[in-house]
Amino acid sequence: MGNPFSYQGRRVVVTGAASGVGAALVELLVELDAAHITAIDRDTPAGPAHQFIRADLSTEAGVEAAAEAVDGPAQVLFANAGVAATQPTRTVLSVNFLATRRLCQRLAPRMTAGGAIVLTSSMAGTGWPNHRDDLLKLMAIDDWDEALAWFDAHPELTADSYGLSKECGQVYTLYASRELGRSGIRITSACPNPISTPLLADFRATMTDELLDWAVRQGHQGRPATAREVAQVLAFLGSDAASYLNGVNIPIDAGMQAALLTDQTD
């Protein structure tokens, strides 16, 4: 039997590949012998991708153009691109959710059975059960502009644009898993706590130092995750080693959620 963690012979797509977790993931996929890596970002990646697609994932046209430009089929899509709430609300929701969903829809038909889609979500999205019924209605709205109109009509939810965008990602992982699974494609998401990347400064500006430092203290490591640590989980979820995982949101939080669920936070 071959190595189930290897990407030998596999073609992958990574969004948000120019920095942070995306850049670490590209480096790791090279180490894991990926046959072809397509990097999608607004900035040029420094890593060794085989194809680079410059794209504005905040617009429907930009996402459609990026999907069309992907060279050949793909076995794995890593929908990793994301922005913080320092950006306008519509930009946050478009990049973090609508673009992710549209890329999944466009690339999934080009995947072979055994393919995988891996979303980079966040522990900021764990409040989705409180909005489950509303978010399921959103999942049924496929049109980009209609979805934006739905967001505009729910200011009580979009007040926390970043948290809502990640709730949408987690719910989409659950919602899409059945249909995709019947086509032989898995979808999962990874939900990190704070990560030590340049984007952390934006999160501190919008979420406050107090909240982020508290979240970090709850994990057994007592520090933010590194980009490499998150990339390793993403690579696992996209590999054959995770072939029986579908429709799950995996925390990467050094035990913070476990502490919350058992009343052990400080």
GROMACS .gro file of C-alpha atoms in nm:
model
  266
    1MET     CA    1   0.000   0.000   0.000
    2GLY     CA    2   0.115   0.353  -0.073
    3ASN     CA    3   0.161   0.636   0.174
    4PRO     CA    4  -0.190   0.775   0.243
    5PHE     CA    5  -0.043   1.110   0.348
    6SER     CA    6   0.141   1.160   0.017
    7TYR     CA    7   0.022   1.393  -0.259
    8GLN     CA    8   0.224   1.217  -0.527
    9GLY     CA    9   0.046   1.245  -0.861
   10ARG     CA   10  -0.220   1.482  -0.724
   11ARG     CA   11  -0.315   1.822  -0.861
   12VAL     CA   12  -0.423   2.075  -0.600
   13VAL     CA   13  -0.559   2.429  -0.587
   14VAL     CA   14  -0.479   2.663  -0.296
   15THR     CA   15  -0.650   3.000  -0.251
   16GLY     CA   16  -0.488   3.265  -0.034
   17ALA     CA   17  -0.153   3.107  -0.122
   18ALA     CA   18   0.069   3.415  -0.104
   19SER     CA   19   0.108   3.443   0.272
   20GLY     CA   20   0.034   3.295   0.612
   21VAL     CA   21  -0.129   2.953   0.620
   22GLY     CA   22  -0.162   2.938   0.241
   23ALA     CA   23   0.209   2.993   0.186
   24ALA     CA   24   0.295   2.734   0.452
   25LEU     CA   25   0.055   2.490   0.289
   26VAL     CA   26   0.214   2.532  -0.056
   27GLU     CA   27   0.557   2.458   0.093
   28LEU     CA   28   0.420   2.151   0.270
   29LEU     CA   29   0.245   2.019  -0.040
   30VAL     CA   30   0.574   2.039  -0.228
   31GLU     CA   31   0.735   1.831   0.047
   32LEU     CA   32   0.448   1.583   0.011
   33ASP     CA   33   0.523   1.546  -0.363
   34ALA     CA   34   0.217   1.722  -0.507
   35ALA     CA   35   0.231   1.688  -0.884
   36HIS     CA   36   0.083   2.029  -0.964
   37ILE     CA   37  -0.008   2.325  -0.741
   38THR     CA   38  -0.229   2.610  -0.861
   39ALA     CA   39  -0.202   2.915  -0.635
   40ILE     CA   40  -0.484   3.172  -0.637
   41ASP     CA   41  -0.431   3.508  -0.467
   42ARG     CA   42  -0.438   3.882  -0.527
   43ASP     CA   43  -0.064   3.892  -0.448
   44THR     CA   44   0.215   3.694  -0.614
   45PRO     CA   45   0.320   3.398  -0.396
   46ALA     CA   46   0.686   3.346  -0.319
   47GLY     CA   47   0.639   2.969  -0.293
   48PRO     CA   48   0.699   2.710  -0.564
   49ALA     CA   49   0.354   2.685  -0.724
   50HIS     CA   50   0.327   2.551  -1.079
   51GLN     CA   51   0.053   2.797  -1.179
   52PHE     CA   52  -0.037   3.134  -1.032
   53ILE     CA   53  -0.376   3.296  -1.090
   54ARG     CA   54  -0.409   3.656  -0.976
   55ALA     CA   55  -0.767   3.703  -0.864
   56ASP     CA   56  -1.000   3.937  -0.680
   57LEU     CA   57  -1.214   3.696  -0.479
   58SER     CA   58  -1.438   3.974  -0.350
   59THR     CA   59  -1.634   3.986  -0.676
   60GLU     CA   60  -1.837   3.725  -0.860
   61ALA     CA   61  -1.659   3.802  -1.186
   62GLY     CA   62  -1.320   3.762  -1.021
   63VAL     CA   63  -1.412   3.423  -0.877
   64GLU     CA   64  -1.557   3.299  -1.206
   65ALA     CA   65  -1.243   3.409  -1.393
   66ALA     CA   66  -1.020   3.235  -1.140
   67ALA     CA   67  -1.215   2.910  -1.166
   68GLU     CA   68  -1.200   2.924  -1.545
   69ALA     CA   69  -0.823   2.982  -1.538
   70VAL     CA   70  -0.742   2.672  -1.332
   71ASP     CA   71  -0.525   2.453  -1.553
   72GLY     CA   72  -0.671   2.105  -1.587
   73PRO     CA   73  -0.856   1.895  -1.329
   74ALA     CA   74  -0.788   1.908  -0.957
   75GLN     CA   75  -0.804   1.637  -0.696
   76VAL     CA   76  -0.801   1.873  -0.397
   77LEU     CA   77  -0.924   2.230  -0.344
   78PHE     CA   78  -0.794   2.414  -0.039
   79ALA     CA   79  -1.031   2.712   0.001
   80ASN     CA   80  -0.804   2.903   0.235
   81ALA     CA   81  -0.837   3.271   0.130
   82GLY     CA   82  -0.983   3.501   0.391
   83VAL     CA   83  -0.988   3.859   0.516
   84ALA     CA   84  -1.052   4.014   0.856
   85ALA     CA   85  -1.330   4.251   0.960
   86THR     CA   86  -1.098   4.547   0.892
   87GLN     CA   87  -1.244   4.515   0.540
   88PRO     CA   88  -1.599   4.629   0.447
   89THR     CA   89  -1.876   4.389   0.549
   90ARG     CA   90  -1.964   4.284   0.194
   91THR     CA   91  -1.597   4.218   0.116
   92VAL     CA   92  -1.560   3.995   0.422
   93LEU     CA   93  -1.870   3.792   0.340
   94SER     CA   94  -1.784   3.769  -0.029
   95VAL     CA   95  -1.423   3.656   0.013
   96ASN     CA   96  -1.474   3.433   0.316
   97PHE     CA   97  -1.795   3.262   0.207
   98LEU     CA   98  -1.941   3.343  -0.134
   99ALA     CA   99  -1.609   3.299  -0.317
  100THR     CA  100  -1.540   2.975  -0.133
  101ARG     CA  101  -1.880   2.834  -0.221
  102ARG     CA  102  -1.858   2.939  -0.586
  103LEU     CA  103  -1.511   2.787  -0.630
  104CYS     CA  104  -1.636   2.464  -0.478
  105GLN     CA  105  -1.929   2.463  -0.720
  106ARG     CA  106  -1.711   2.533  -1.022
  107LEU     CA  107  -1.422   2.299  -0.946
  108ALA     CA  108  -1.608   2.003  -0.795
  109PRO     CA  109  -1.742   1.886  -1.135
  110ARG     CA  110  -1.382   1.873  -1.258
  111MET     CA  111  -1.269   1.652  -0.969
  112THR     CA  112  -1.240   1.278  -0.994
  113ALA     CA  113  -1.392   1.040  -0.739
  114GLY     CA  114  -1.179   1.046  -0.427
  115GLY     CA  115  -1.131   1.421  -0.449
  116ALA     CA  116  -1.148   1.652  -0.149
  117ILE     CA  117  -1.242   2.010  -0.064
  118VAL     CA  118  -1.091   2.160   0.251
  119LEU     CA  119  -1.210   2.494   0.387
  120THR     CA  120  -1.010   2.708   0.627
  121SER     CA  121  -1.277   2.821   0.870
  122SER     CA  122  -1.221   2.951   1.224
  123MET     CA  123  -1.319   2.896   1.584
  124ALA     CA  124  -1.494   3.233   1.539
  125GLY     CA  125  -1.762   3.040   1.349
  126THR     CA  126  -1.860   2.799   1.625
  127GLY     CA  127  -2.173   3.001   1.707
  128TRP     CA  128  -2.351   2.874   1.395
  129PRO     CA  129  -2.598   2.652   1.590
  130ASN     CA  130  -2.754   2.973   1.725
  131HIS     CA  131  -2.832   3.079   1.365
  132ARG     CA  132  -2.885   2.737   1.208
  133ASP     CA  133  -3.231   2.797   1.061
  134ASP     CA  134  -3.137   3.132   0.910
  135LEU     CA  135  -2.813   2.998   0.764
  136LEU     CA  136  -2.985   2.699   0.608
  137LYS     CA  137  -3.209   2.945   0.422
  138LEU     CA  138  -2.897   3.123   0.301
  139MET     CA  139  -2.746   2.795   0.180
  140ALA     CA  140  -3.040   2.757  -0.057
  141ILE     CA  141  -2.970   3.098  -0.222
  142ASP     CA  142  -2.724   3.025  -0.501
  143ASP     CA  143  -2.725   3.364  -0.674
  144TRP     CA  144  -2.436   3.589  -0.563
  145ASP     CA  145  -2.632   3.916  -0.558
  146GLU     CA  146  -2.933   3.756  -0.390
  147ALA     CA  147  -2.704   3.621  -0.120
  148LEU     CA  148  -2.557   3.968  -0.064
  149ALA     CA  149  -2.911   4.105  -0.041
  150TRP     CA  150  -2.987   3.840   0.221
  151PHE     CA  151  -2.688   3.958   0.423
  152ASP     CA  152  -2.805   4.319   0.389
  153ALA     CA  153  -3.145   4.217   0.525
  154HIS     CA  154  -2.992   4.060   0.838
  155PRO     CA  155  -2.791   4.337   1.011
  156GLU     CA  156  -2.828   4.156   1.344
  157LEU     CA  157  -2.604   3.883   1.199
  158THR     CA  158  -2.365   4.090   0.989
  159ALA     CA  159  -2.269   4.307   1.287
  160ASP     CA  160  -1.997   4.044   1.335
  161SER     CA  161  -1.909   4.002   0.968
  162TYR     CA  162  -1.605   3.783   1.022
  163GLY     CA  163  -1.775   3.552   1.270
  164LEU     CA  164  -2.078   3.522   1.040
  165SER     CA  165  -1.861   3.444   0.737
  166LYS     CA  166  -1.697   3.159   0.927
  167GLU     CA  167  -2.031   3.034   1.055
  168CYS     CA  168  -2.138   3.019   0.690
  169GLY     CA  169  -1.828   2.817   0.605
  170GLN     CA  170  -1.894   2.565   0.878
  171VAL     CA  171  -2.260   2.527   0.783
  172TYR     CA  172  -2.171   2.496   0.414
  173THR     CA  173  -1.933   2.213   0.503
  174LEU     CA  174  -2.225   2.028   0.662
  175TYR     CA  175  -2.478   2.129   0.397
  176ALA     CA  176  -2.273   2.035   0.090
  177SER     CA  177  -2.126   1.712   0.224
  178ARG     CA  178  -2.415   1.485   0.131
  179GLU     CA  179  -2.444   1.588  -0.234
  180LEU     CA  180  -2.070   1.608  -0.287
  181GLY     CA  181  -2.022   1.276  -0.110
  182ARG     CA  182  -2.255   1.106  -0.354
  183SER     CA  183  -2.019   1.221  -0.629
  184GLY     CA  184  -1.721   1.074  -0.447
  185ILE     CA  185  -1.591   1.409  -0.318
  186ARG     CA  186  -1.537   1.487   0.048
  187ILE     CA  187  -1.566   1.830   0.210
  188THR     CA  188  -1.428   1.921   0.551
  189SER     CA  189  -1.320   2.238   0.727
  190ALA     CA  190  -1.046   2.322   0.973
  191CYS     CA  191  -1.126   2.576   1.245
  192PRO     CA  192  -0.815   2.735   1.397
  193ASN     CA  193  -0.784   2.953   1.702
  194PRO     CA  194  -0.556   3.260   1.660
  195ILE     CA  195  -0.264   3.193   1.423
  196SER     CA  196   0.071   3.369   1.431
  197THR     CA  197   0.055   3.530   1.085
  198PRO     CA  198   0.057   3.894   0.966
  199LEU     CA  199  -0.326   3.884   0.965
  200LEU     CA  200  -0.325   3.851   1.344
  201ALA     CA  201  -0.275   4.228   1.377
  202ASP     CA  202  -0.604   4.284   1.191
  203PHE     CA  203  -0.784   4.044   1.422
  204ARG     CA  204  -0.642   4.224   1.725
  205ALA     CA  205  -0.775   4.550   1.583
  206THR     CA  206  -1.128   4.409   1.541
  207MET     CA  207  -1.159   4.145   1.814
  208THR     CA  208  -0.940   4.314   2.081
  209ASP     CA  209  -0.622   4.191   2.246
  210GLU     CA  210  -0.820   4.088   2.553
  211LEU     CA  211  -1.039   3.838   2.367
  212LEU     CA  212  -0.762   3.688   2.154
  213ASP     CA  213  -0.520   3.656   2.444
  214TRP     CA  214  -0.793   3.490   2.651
  215ALA     CA  215  -0.864   3.241   2.370
  216VAL     CA  216  -0.494   3.156   2.343
  217ARG     CA  217  -0.465   3.101   2.721
  218GLN     CA  218  -0.740   2.838   2.716
  219GLY     CA  219  -0.537   2.598   2.501
  220HIS     CA  220  -0.273   2.374   2.653
  221GLN     CA  221  -0.001   2.538   2.443
  222GLY     CA  222  -0.067   2.890   2.572
  223ARG     CA  223   0.036   3.043   2.239
  224PRO     CA  224  -0.114   3.104   1.893
  225ALA     CA  225  -0.087   2.825   1.637
  226THR     CA  226   0.183   2.854   1.375
  227ALA     CA  227   0.095   2.865   1.007
  228ARG     CA  228   0.276   2.533   0.962
  229GLU     CA  229   0.069   2.364   1.234
  230VAL     CA  230  -0.254   2.467   1.064
  231ALA     CA  231  -0.120   2.372   0.719
  232GLN     CA  232  -0.041   2.022   0.846
  233VAL     CA  233  -0.404   1.968   0.948
  234LEU     CA  234  -0.526   2.101   0.614
  235ALA     CA  235  -0.293   1.868   0.427
  236PHE     CA  236  -0.415   1.573   0.633
  237LEU     CA  237  -0.780   1.655   0.559
  238GLY     CA  238  -0.708   1.668   0.187
  239SER     CA  239  -0.512   1.343   0.182
  240ASP     CA  240  -0.624   0.983   0.147
  241ALA     CA  241  -0.543   0.942   0.516
  242ALA     CA  242  -0.873   1.126   0.583
  243SER     CA  243  -1.072   0.930   0.323
  244TYR     CA  244  -1.359   0.851   0.565
  245LEU     CA  245  -1.400   1.208   0.690
  246ASN     CA  246  -1.681   1.412   0.533
  247GLY     CA  247  -1.896   1.700   0.653
  248VAL     CA  248  -1.697   1.775   0.968
  249ASN     CA  249  -1.549   2.092   1.117
  250ILE     CA  250  -1.220   2.014   1.290
  251PRO     CA  251  -1.106   2.248   1.574
  252ILE     CA  252  -0.738   2.345   1.576
  253ASP     CA  253  -0.738   2.515   1.913
  254ALA     CA  254  -0.508   2.326   2.153
  255GLY     CA  255  -0.815   2.219   2.353
  256MET     CA  256  -0.997   2.552   2.392
  257GLN     CA  257  -1.333   2.418   2.276
  258ALA     CA  258  -1.298   2.116   2.503
  259ALA     CA  259  -1.245   2.352   2.796
  260LEU     CA  260  -1.549   2.558   2.696
  261LEU     CA  261  -1.776   2.255   2.662
  262THR     CA  262  -1.676   2.120   3.003
  263ASP     CA  263  -1.682   2.452   3.194
  264GLN     CA  264  -1.308   2.459   3.248
  265THR     CA  265  -1.219   2.800   3.102
  266ASP     CA  266  -1.080   3.069   3.327
   0.00000   0.00000   0.00000
